[in-house]
PDB file of C-alpha atoms and ligand atoms in Angstrom:
ATOM      1  CA  MET A   1      26.160   4.576  -0.582  1.00  0.00           C
ATOM      2  CA  ARG A   2      24.113   6.969   1.514  1.00  0.00           C
ATOM      3  CA  LEU A   3      23.010   5.707   4.902  1.00  0.00           C
ATOM      4  CA  ASP A   4      19.330   6.445   4.184  1.00  0.00           C
ATOM      5  CA  LYS A   5      19.504   4.349   0.986  1.00  0.00           C
ATOM      6  CA  PHE A   6      21.263   1.530   2.857  1.00  0.00           C
ATOM      7  CA  LEU A   7      18.462   1.497   5.420  1.00  0.00           C
ATOM      8  CA  ALA A   8      15.663   1.795   2.866  1.00  0.00           C
ATOM      9  CA  ASP A   9      17.183  -1.054   0.812  1.00  0.00           C
ATOM     10  CA  THR A  10      17.361  -3.290   3.869  1.00  0.00           C
ATOM     11  CA  GLY A  11      13.677  -2.851   4.654  1.00  0.00           C
ATOM     12  CA  PHE A  12      13.699  -0.168   7.342  1.00  0.00           C
ATOM     13  CA  GLY A  13      11.086   1.925   5.544  1.00  0.00           C
ATOM     14  CA  THR A  14      10.892   4.760   3.064  1.00  0.00           C
ATOM     15  CA  ARG A  15      13.647   7.343   2.858  1.00  0.00           C
ATOM     16  CA  LYS A  16      11.444   9.606   5.022  1.00  0.00           C
ATOM     17  CA  GLU A  17      10.902   6.899   7.624  1.00  0.00           C
ATOM     18  CA  VAL A  18      14.579   5.996   7.861  1.00  0.00           C
ATOM     19  CA  LYS A  19      15.523   9.666   8.265  1.00  0.00           C
ATOM     20  CA  LYS A  20      13.292   9.659  11.332  1.00  0.00           C
ATOM     21  CA  LEU A  21      15.097   6.586  12.737  1.00  0.00           C
ATOM     22  CA  ILE A  22      18.406   8.365  12.235  1.00  0.00           C
ATOM     23  CA  SER A  23      17.222  11.576  13.902  1.00  0.00           C
ATOM     24  CA  GLN A  24      15.905   9.493  16.814  1.00  0.00           C
ATOM     25  CA  GLY A  25      19.435   8.184  17.337  1.00  0.00           C
ATOM     26  CA  SER A  26      18.542   4.522  16.667  1.00  0.00           C
ATOM     27  CA  ILE A  27      21.202   3.958  14.004  1.00  0.00           C
ATOM     28  CA  SER A  28      24.947   3.688  14.555  1.00  0.00           C
ATOM     29  CA  VAL A  29      27.796   3.364  12.080  1.00  0.00           C
ATOM     30  CA  ASN A  30      30.958   1.680  13.364  1.00  0.00           C
ATOM     31  CA  GLY A  31      29.783   2.155  16.928  1.00  0.00           C
ATOM     32  CA  GLU A  32      28.992   5.855  16.632  1.00  0.00           C
ATOM     33  CA  MET A  33      25.472   7.217  16.566  1.00  0.00           C
ATOM     34  CA  ALA A  34      24.672   8.426  13.047  1.00  0.00           C
ATOM     35  CA  LYS A  35      23.507  12.004  12.931  1.00  0.00           C
ATOM     36  CA  LYS A  36      22.785  12.568   9.238  1.00  0.00           C
ATOM     37  CA  PRO A  37      21.037  10.515   6.547  1.00  0.00           C
ATOM     38  CA  ASN A  38      23.516  11.494   3.854  1.00  0.00           C
ATOM     39  CA  ILE A  39      26.652  10.053   5.439  1.00  0.00           C
ATOM     40  CA  HIS A  40      28.450   7.523   3.274  1.00  0.00           C
ATOM     41  CA  VAL A  41      28.592   3.864   4.283  1.00  0.00           C
ATOM     42  CA  ASN A  42      30.359   0.989   2.607  1.00  0.00           C
ATOM     43  CA  PRO A  43      28.170  -2.134   3.029  1.00  0.00           C
ATOM     44  CA  ASN A  44      31.253  -4.390   2.797  1.00  0.00           C
ATOM     45  CA  GLU A  45      33.325  -2.555   5.381  1.00  0.00           C
ATOM     46  CA  ASP A  46      31.173  -0.532   7.734  1.00  0.00           C
ATOM     47  CA  SER A  47      29.136  -1.940  10.567  1.00  0.00           C
ATOM     48  CA  VAL A  48      25.669  -0.416  10.646  1.00  0.00           C
ATOM     49  CA  THR A  49      23.430  -1.209  13.604  1.00  0.00           C
ATOM     50  CA  TYR A  50      19.839  -0.539  14.578  1.00  0.00           C
ATOM     51  CA  LEU A  51      19.449  -0.429  18.379  1.00  0.00           C
ATOM     52  CA  ASP A  52      22.707  -2.433  18.558  1.00  0.00           C
ATOM     53  CA  ASP A  53      21.572  -5.109  16.094  1.00  0.00           C
ATOM     54  CA  GLU A  54      23.858  -5.468  13.087  1.00  0.00           C
ATOM     55  CA  ILE A  55      22.135  -4.835   9.750  1.00  0.00           C
ATOM     56  CA  HIS A  56      23.170  -7.146   6.934  1.00  0.00           C
ATOM     57  CA  TYR A  57      23.092  -5.471   3.546  1.00  0.00           C
ATOM     58  CA  GLN A  58      22.049  -7.546   0.549  1.00  0.00           C
ATOM     59  CA  ALA A  59      22.230  -5.830  -2.814  1.00  0.00           C
ATOM     60  CA  TYR A  60      20.790  -8.597  -4.964  1.00  0.00           C
ATOM     61  CA  TYR A  61      17.969 -11.011  -4.382  1.00  0.00           C
ATOM     62  CA  TYR A  62      17.207 -14.214  -6.264  1.00  0.00           C
ATOM     63  CA  VAL A  63      13.835 -15.768  -5.604  1.00  0.00           C
ATOM     64  CA  MET A  64      12.571 -19.042  -7.062  1.00  0.00           C
ATOM     65  CA  LEU A  65       8.779 -19.015  -7.414  1.00  0.00           C
ATOM     66  CA  ASN A  66       6.551 -21.916  -8.383  1.00  0.00           C
ATOM     67  CA  LYS A  67       4.164 -19.646 -10.248  1.00  0.00           C
ATOM     68  CA  PRO A  68       0.525 -20.526  -9.783  1.00  0.00           C
ATOM     69  CA  ASP A  69      -2.156 -20.192 -12.433  1.00  0.00           C
ATOM     70  CA  GLY A  70      -3.969 -16.838 -12.589  1.00  0.00           C
ATOM     71  CA  ILE A  71      -1.224 -14.327 -11.847  1.00  0.00           C
ATOM     72  CA  ILE A  72       0.767 -12.498 -14.476  1.00  0.00           C
ATOM     73  CA  SER A  73       4.516 -12.205 -15.047  1.00  0.00           C
ATOM     74  CA  ALA A  74       4.810  -8.453 -14.734  1.00  0.00           C
ATOM     75  CA  THR A  75       5.818  -5.964 -12.074  1.00  0.00           C
ATOM     76  CA  GLU A  76       2.495  -4.134 -11.994  1.00  0.00           C
ATOM     77  CA  ASP A  77      -0.901  -4.374 -13.585  1.00  0.00           C
ATOM     78  CA  ARG A  78      -4.255  -2.653 -13.108  1.00  0.00           C
ATOM     79  CA  GLU A  79      -6.358  -5.719 -13.627  1.00  0.00           C
ATOM     80  CA  TYR A  80      -4.453  -8.776 -12.514  1.00  0.00           C
ATOM     81  CA  GLN A  81      -2.337  -9.724  -9.555  1.00  0.00           C
ATOM     82  CA  THR A  82       1.304  -9.908 -10.608  1.00  0.00           C
ATOM     83  CA  VAL A  83       4.095 -12.224  -9.488  1.00  0.00           C
ATOM     84  CA  ILE A  84       5.626  -9.221  -7.720  1.00  0.00           C
ATOM     85  CA  ASP A  85       2.379  -8.547  -5.815  1.00  0.00           C
ATOM     86  CA  TRP A  86       2.454 -12.246  -4.916  1.00  0.00           C
ATOM     87  CA  VAL A  87       5.781 -11.972  -3.032  1.00  0.00           C
ATOM     88  CA  ALA A  88       5.338  -8.346  -1.902  1.00  0.00           C
ATOM     89  CA  LEU A  89       4.898  -9.096   1.785  1.00  0.00           C
ATOM     90  CA  ASP A  90       8.441 -10.473   1.952  1.00  0.00           C
ATOM     91  CA  TYR A  91      10.149  -8.282  -0.654  1.00  0.00           C
ATOM     92  CA  GLU A  92       8.374  -4.951  -0.476  1.00  0.00           C
ATOM     93  CA  HIS A  93      11.653  -3.086  -0.142  1.00  0.00           C
ATOM     94  CA  VAL A  94      13.324  -4.734  -3.153  1.00  0.00           C
ATOM     95  CA  ASP A  95      12.648  -3.833  -6.783  1.00  0.00           C
ATOM     96  CA  LEU A  96      12.216  -7.388  -8.002  1.00  0.00           C
ATOM     97  CA  PHE A  97      11.129  -8.264 -11.504  1.00  0.00           C
ATOM     98  CA  PRO A  98      10.503 -11.594 -13.240  1.00  0.00           C
ATOM     99  CA  VAL A  99      13.186 -13.036 -15.512  1.00  0.00           C
ATOM    100  CA  GLY A 100      11.091 -13.538 -18.616  1.00  0.00           C
ATOM    101  CA  ARG A 101       7.404 -14.239 -18.852  1.00  0.00           C
ATOM    102  CA  LEU A 102       5.102 -17.147 -18.345  1.00  0.00           C
ATOM    103  CA  ASP A 103       1.511 -16.901 -19.591  1.00  0.00           C
ATOM    104  CA  ILE A 104      -1.148 -16.252 -16.982  1.00  0.00           C
ATOM    105  CA  ASP A 105      -2.202 -19.917 -17.074  1.00  0.00           C
ATOM    106  CA  THR A 106       1.342 -21.346 -17.154  1.00  0.00           C
ATOM    107  CA  THR A 107       2.673 -22.596 -13.839  1.00  0.00           C
ATOM    108  CA  GLY A 108       6.142 -23.455 -12.616  1.00  0.00           C
ATOM    109  CA  LEU A 109       9.624 -22.069 -12.388  1.00  0.00           C
ATOM    110  CA  LEU A 110       9.982 -18.310 -12.460  1.00  0.00           C
ATOM    111  CA  LEU A 111      13.044 -16.503 -11.178  1.00  0.00           C
ATOM    112  CA  LEU A 112      12.508 -13.096  -9.605  1.00  0.00           C
ATOM    113  CA  THR A 113      15.492 -10.839  -9.094  1.00  0.00           C
ATOM    114  CA  ASN A 114      16.668  -7.253  -8.961  1.00  0.00           C
ATOM    115  CA  ASN A 115      19.875  -8.129 -10.833  1.00  0.00           C
ATOM    116  CA  GLY A 116      19.307  -6.739 -14.323  1.00  0.00           C
ATOM    117  CA  GLN A 117      22.551  -8.137 -15.693  1.00  0.00           C
ATOM    118  CA  LEU A 118      21.618 -11.689 -14.742  1.00  0.00           C
ATOM    119  CA  ALA A 119      18.150 -11.297 -16.253  1.00  0.00           C
ATOM    120  CA  HIS A 120      19.603  -9.877 -19.430  1.00  0.00           C
ATOM    121  CA  GLN A 121      22.019 -12.771 -19.842  1.00  0.00           C
ATOM    122  CA  LEU A 122      19.492 -15.481 -19.046  1.00  0.00           C
ATOM    123  CA  LEU A 123      17.157 -14.009 -21.648  1.00  0.00           C
ATOM    124  CA  SER A 124      19.775 -13.189 -24.261  1.00  0.00           C
ATOM    125  CA  PRO A 125      19.331 -15.246 -27.458  1.00  0.00           C
ATOM    126  CA  LYS A 126      23.145 -15.418 -27.653  1.00  0.00           C
ATOM    127  CA  LYS A 127      23.319 -17.368 -24.386  1.00  0.00           C
ATOM    128  CA  ASP A 128      20.897 -19.989 -25.749  1.00  0.00           C
ATOM    129  CA  VAL A 129      19.461 -20.832 -22.319  1.00  0.00           C
ATOM    130  CA  PRO A 130      17.297 -23.981 -22.632  1.00  0.00           C
ATOM    131  CA  LYS A 131      13.891 -23.972 -20.970  1.00  0.00           C
ATOM    132  CA  THR A 132      12.095 -27.232 -20.277  1.00  0.00           C
ATOM    133  CA  TYR A 133       8.333 -27.419 -19.931  1.00  0.00           C
ATOM    134  CA  HIS A 134       6.080 -30.283 -18.964  1.00  0.00           C
ATOM    135  CA  ALA A 135       2.743 -30.196 -20.708  1.00  0.00           C
ATOM    136  CA  LEU A 136      -0.520 -31.971 -21.228  1.00  0.00           C
ATOM    137  CA  ILE A 137      -1.552 -31.988 -24.850  1.00  0.00           C
ATOM    138  CA  ASP A 138      -4.956 -32.487 -26.369  1.00  0.00           C
ATOM    139  CA  GLY A 139      -4.135 -34.974 -29.121  1.00  0.00           C
ATOM    140  CA  ILE A 140      -1.729 -37.822 -29.641  1.00  0.00           C
ATOM    141  CA  VAL A 141       1.850 -36.618 -29.971  1.00  0.00           C
ATOM    142  CA  THR A 142       3.744 -38.656 -32.553  1.00  0.00           C
ATOM    143  CA  ASP A 143       7.274 -39.439 -33.673  1.00  0.00           C
ATOM    144  CA  GLU A 144       6.633 -37.092 -36.618  1.00  0.00           C
ATOM    145  CA  ASP A 145       6.010 -34.290 -34.117  1.00  0.00           C
ATOM    146  CA  ILE A 146       9.290 -35.118 -32.391  1.00  0.00           C
ATOM    147  CA  LYS A 147      11.020 -34.879 -35.761  1.00  0.00           C
ATOM    148  CA  ALA A 148       9.263 -31.653 -36.707  1.00  0.00           C
ATOM    149  CA  PHE A 149      10.212 -30.052 -33.362  1.00  0.00           C
ATOM    150  CA  SER A 150      13.830 -31.165 -33.799  1.00  0.00           C
ATOM    151  CA  GLN A 151      13.983 -29.635 -37.272  1.00  0.00           C
ATOM    152  CA  GLY A 152      12.436 -26.307 -36.307  1.00  0.00           C
ATOM    153  CA  LEU A 153       8.844 -25.275 -36.961  1.00  0.00           C
ATOM    154  CA  ASP A 154       7.674 -22.485 -39.214  1.00  0.00           C
ATOM    155  CA  LEU A 155       5.370 -20.389 -37.031  1.00  0.00           C
ATOM    156  CA  GLY A 156       4.717 -17.813 -39.744  1.00  0.00           C
ATOM    157  CA  ASP A 157       6.672 -14.925 -38.254  1.00  0.00           C
ATOM    158  CA  PHE A 158       9.742 -17.045 -37.402  1.00  0.00           C
ATOM    159  CA  ILE A 159      11.205 -20.528 -37.576  1.00  0.00           C
ATOM    160  CA  THR A 160      11.878 -22.044 -34.176  1.00  0.00           C
ATOM    161  CA  LYS A 161      15.290 -23.299 -33.216  1.00  0.00           C
ATOM    162  CA  PRO A 162      15.459 -27.109 -32.925  1.00  0.00           C
ATOM    163  CA  ALA A 163      13.556 -28.200 -29.818  1.00  0.00           C
ATOM    164  CA  GLU A 164      13.674 -31.536 -27.997  1.00  0.00           C
ATOM    165  CA  LEU A 165      10.292 -33.154 -27.551  1.00  0.00           C
ATOM    166  CA  VAL A 166       9.936 -36.217 -25.314  1.00  0.00           C
ATOM    167  CA  ILE A 167       6.734 -38.217 -24.962  1.00  0.00           C
ATOM    168  CA  HIS A 168       6.075 -39.282 -21.371  1.00  0.00           C
ATOM    169  CA  GLU A 169       2.660 -40.877 -21.731  1.00  0.00           C
ATOM    170  CA  ILE A 170      -0.023 -41.339 -24.335  1.00  0.00           C
ATOM    171  CA  ASP A 171      -3.642 -41.911 -23.372  1.00  0.00           C
ATOM    172  CA  THR A 172      -5.605 -43.034 -26.415  1.00  0.00           C
ATOM    173  CA  GLU A 173      -8.863 -43.179 -24.431  1.00  0.00           C
ATOM    174  CA  THR A 174      -8.812 -39.509 -23.483  1.00  0.00           C
ATOM    175  CA  ASN A 175      -6.806 -38.553 -26.588  1.00  0.00           C
ATOM    176  CA  GLN A 176      -4.179 -36.808 -24.468  1.00  0.00           C
ATOM    177  CA  SER A 177      -0.391 -36.845 -24.325  1.00  0.00           C
ATOM    178  CA  SER A 178       1.890 -35.936 -21.521  1.00  0.00           C
ATOM    179  CA  ILE A 179       5.213 -34.569 -22.780  1.00  0.00           C
ATOM    180  CA  ALA A 180       8.359 -32.602 -21.966  1.00  0.00           C
ATOM    181  CA  VAL A 181       9.714 -30.065 -24.411  1.00  0.00           C
ATOM    182  CA  THR A 182      12.925 -28.094 -24.288  1.00  0.00           C
ATOM    183  CA  ILE A 183      13.085 -24.877 -26.273  1.00  0.00           C
ATOM    184  CA  HIS A 184      16.042 -22.589 -26.830  1.00  0.00           C
ATOM    185  CA  GLU A 185      14.301 -19.253 -27.194  1.00  0.00           C
ATOM    186  CA  GLY A 186      11.369 -17.661 -25.470  1.00  0.00           C
ATOM    187  CA  LYS A 187       8.978 -16.073 -27.890  1.00  0.00           C
ATOM    188  CA  PHE A 188       5.438 -15.145 -26.853  1.00  0.00           C
ATOM    189  CA  HIS A 189       3.228 -18.268 -26.423  1.00  0.00           C
ATOM    190  CA  GLN A 190       5.986 -20.268 -28.059  1.00  0.00           C
ATOM    191  CA  VAL A 191       5.201 -23.761 -26.770  1.00  0.00           C
ATOM    192  CA  LYS A 192       1.473 -23.325 -27.368  1.00  0.00           C
ATOM    193  CA  ARG A 193       2.142 -22.080 -30.886  1.00  0.00           C
ATOM    194  CA  MET A 194       4.515 -24.960 -31.641  1.00  0.00           C
ATOM    195  CA  PHE A 195       1.832 -27.497 -30.759  1.00  0.00           C
ATOM    196  CA  GLU A 196      -0.767 -25.556 -32.728  1.00  0.00           C
ATOM    197  CA  ALA A 197       1.574 -25.813 -35.705  1.00  0.00           C
ATOM    198  CA  VAL A 198       1.336 -29.617 -35.509  1.00  0.00           C
ATOM    199  CA  GLY A 199      -2.430 -29.541 -35.005  1.00  0.00           C
ATOM    200  CA  LYS A 200      -2.586 -30.004 -31.218  1.00  0.00           C
ATOM    201  CA  THR A 201      -3.520 -27.940 -28.192  1.00  0.00           C
ATOM    202  CA  VAL A 202      -1.610 -27.398 -24.969  1.00  0.00           C
ATOM    203  CA  THR A 203      -4.053 -27.700 -22.076  1.00  0.00           C
ATOM    204  CA  VAL A 204      -1.602 -27.586 -19.162  1.00  0.00           C
ATOM    205  CA  LEU A 205       1.839 -25.973 -19.257  1.00  0.00           C
ATOM    206  CA  HIS A 206       4.370 -26.030 -16.447  1.00  0.00           C
ATOM    207  CA  ARG A 207       7.979 -24.828 -16.563  1.00  0.00           C
ATOM    208  CA  HIS A 208      10.379 -27.300 -15.022  1.00  0.00           C
ATOM    209  CA  SER A 209      13.751 -25.662 -15.628  1.00  0.00           C
ATOM    210  CA  MET A 210      15.574 -22.689 -17.062  1.00  0.00           C
ATOM    211  CA  GLY A 211      19.253 -23.181 -17.846  1.00  0.00           C
ATOM    212  CA  PRO A 212      20.848 -24.832 -14.822  1.00  0.00           C
ATOM    213  CA  LEU A 213      17.988 -23.856 -12.514  1.00  0.00           C
ATOM    214  CA  VAL A 214      15.468 -26.621 -11.791  1.00  0.00           C
ATOM    215  CA  LEU A 215      12.208 -26.031  -9.950  1.00  0.00           C
ATOM    216  CA  ASP A 216      12.451 -27.290  -6.375  1.00  0.00           C
ATOM    217  CA  GLU A 217       9.962 -30.172  -6.061  1.00  0.00           C
ATOM    218  CA  ASP A 218       9.267 -29.161  -2.473  1.00  0.00           C
ATOM    219  CA  LEU A 219       7.816 -25.833  -3.568  1.00  0.00           C
ATOM    220  CA  GLU A 220       4.055 -26.138  -3.896  1.00  0.00           C
ATOM    221  CA  LEU A 221       2.316 -23.950  -6.456  1.00  0.00           C
ATOM    222  CA  GLY A 222       2.536 -20.377  -5.193  1.00  0.00           C
ATOM    223  CA  GLU A 223       5.442 -21.062  -2.835  1.00  0.00           C
ATOM    224  CA  TYR A 224       8.786 -19.355  -3.192  1.00  0.00           C
ATOM    225  CA  ARG A 225      12.214 -19.232  -1.608  1.00  0.00           C
ATOM    226  CA  GLU A 226      15.584 -17.634  -2.179  1.00  0.00           C
ATOM    227  CA  LEU A 227      18.125 -19.563  -4.235  1.00  0.00           C
ATOM    228  CA  THR A 228      20.510 -21.847  -2.397  1.00  0.00           C
ATOM    229  CA  VAL A 229      24.269 -21.290  -2.473  1.00  0.00           C
ATOM    230  CA  ASP A 230      24.606 -24.137  -5.010  1.00  0.00           C
ATOM    231  CA  GLU A 231      21.955 -22.656  -7.292  1.00  0.00           C
ATOM    232  CA  MET A 232      23.617 -19.254  -7.105  1.00  0.00           C
ATOM    233  CA  GLU A 233      26.938 -20.868  -8.001  1.00  0.00           C
ATOM    234  CA  MET A 234      25.340 -22.410 -11.111  1.00  0.00           C
ATOM    235  CA  LEU A 235      24.121 -18.981 -12.226  1.00  0.00           C
ATOM    236  CA  LYS A 236      27.506 -17.278 -11.946  1.00  0.00           C
ATOM    237  CA  PRO A 237      28.333 -17.816 -15.646  1.00  0.00           C
ATOM    238  CA  TYR A 238      25.195 -15.764 -16.361  1.00  0.00           C
ATOM    239  CA  GLY A 239      26.174 -12.718 -14.313  1.00  0.00           C
ATOM    240  CA  LEU A 240      25.204 -13.602 -10.773  1.00  0.00           C
ATOM    241  CA  ILE A 241      27.421 -11.552  -8.525  1.00  0.00           C
ATOM    242  CA  ASP A 242      28.906 -12.536  -5.156  1.00  0.00           C
ATOM    243  CA  GLN A 243      27.956 -10.127  -2.400  1.00  0.00           C
TER     244      GLN A 243
HETATM  245  N1  URA B 301       5.351 -21.062 -24.034  1.00  0.00           N
HETATM  246  C1  URA B 301       4.052 -20.728 -23.931  1.00  0.00           C
HETATM  247  O1  URA B 301       3.272 -20.951 -24.838  1.00  0.00           O
HETATM  248  N2  URA B 301       3.643 -20.165 -22.804  1.00  0.00           N
HETATM  249  C2  URA B 301       4.446 -19.911 -21.745  1.00  0.00           C
HETATM  250  O2  URA B 301       3.995 -19.404 -20.711  1.00  0.00           O
HETATM  251  C3  URA B 301       5.804 -20.265 -21.875  1.00  0.00           C
HETATM  252  C4  URA B 301       6.228 -20.842 -23.032  1.00  0.00           C
END
């Protein structure tokens, strides 16, 4: 890849800014001062330094976010803050995007990456990646609901794949149920629509896991971190690439 791209990708500024660094003589490749922005570097073989500090090239980023309420799962938006705006201070130089969408008021696990292949596979209906949500429901969830979810619900435009519904707690005084549900597809407002179909309303929705990836309990709402080596290992069957 070109040296100016290498530097821009590693956070040294825009292409214009990194050209300036090169012309100032601050960048060396394999110990020799780089003179042109278009020279070719191999991130796996060449040593690129800025004022003698080695620059580590990372092609792909994988960020686990505990999405807070009120921001949207998009890369840009005129009205609302997006999940990408949310992490921009740390990842301004990387073209991250969210893997799938959570509603503006849904919280919890959202993976942000710039690896399109991984995103594609995690979202592909063929891969059948289960997603588990914890929710608070207005209404008393029943064994009939569990059965209906397991058989697939007719939502009008499609019939859901069998989903596993588990009741965690029922509060007859407040008429609320706390549940976990695992779905195997990710249609728009799917969990909310499934509960509507059985005459109940989701009041709080939080994603706990997606495939093998489980939300880190230590991440407060709004906090994020890069995936651990173990988590990355678990995502390899879905196209995560060693770098
Ligand atoms: N189902 C929903 O209804 N909303 C979400 O954000 C995710 C799943």
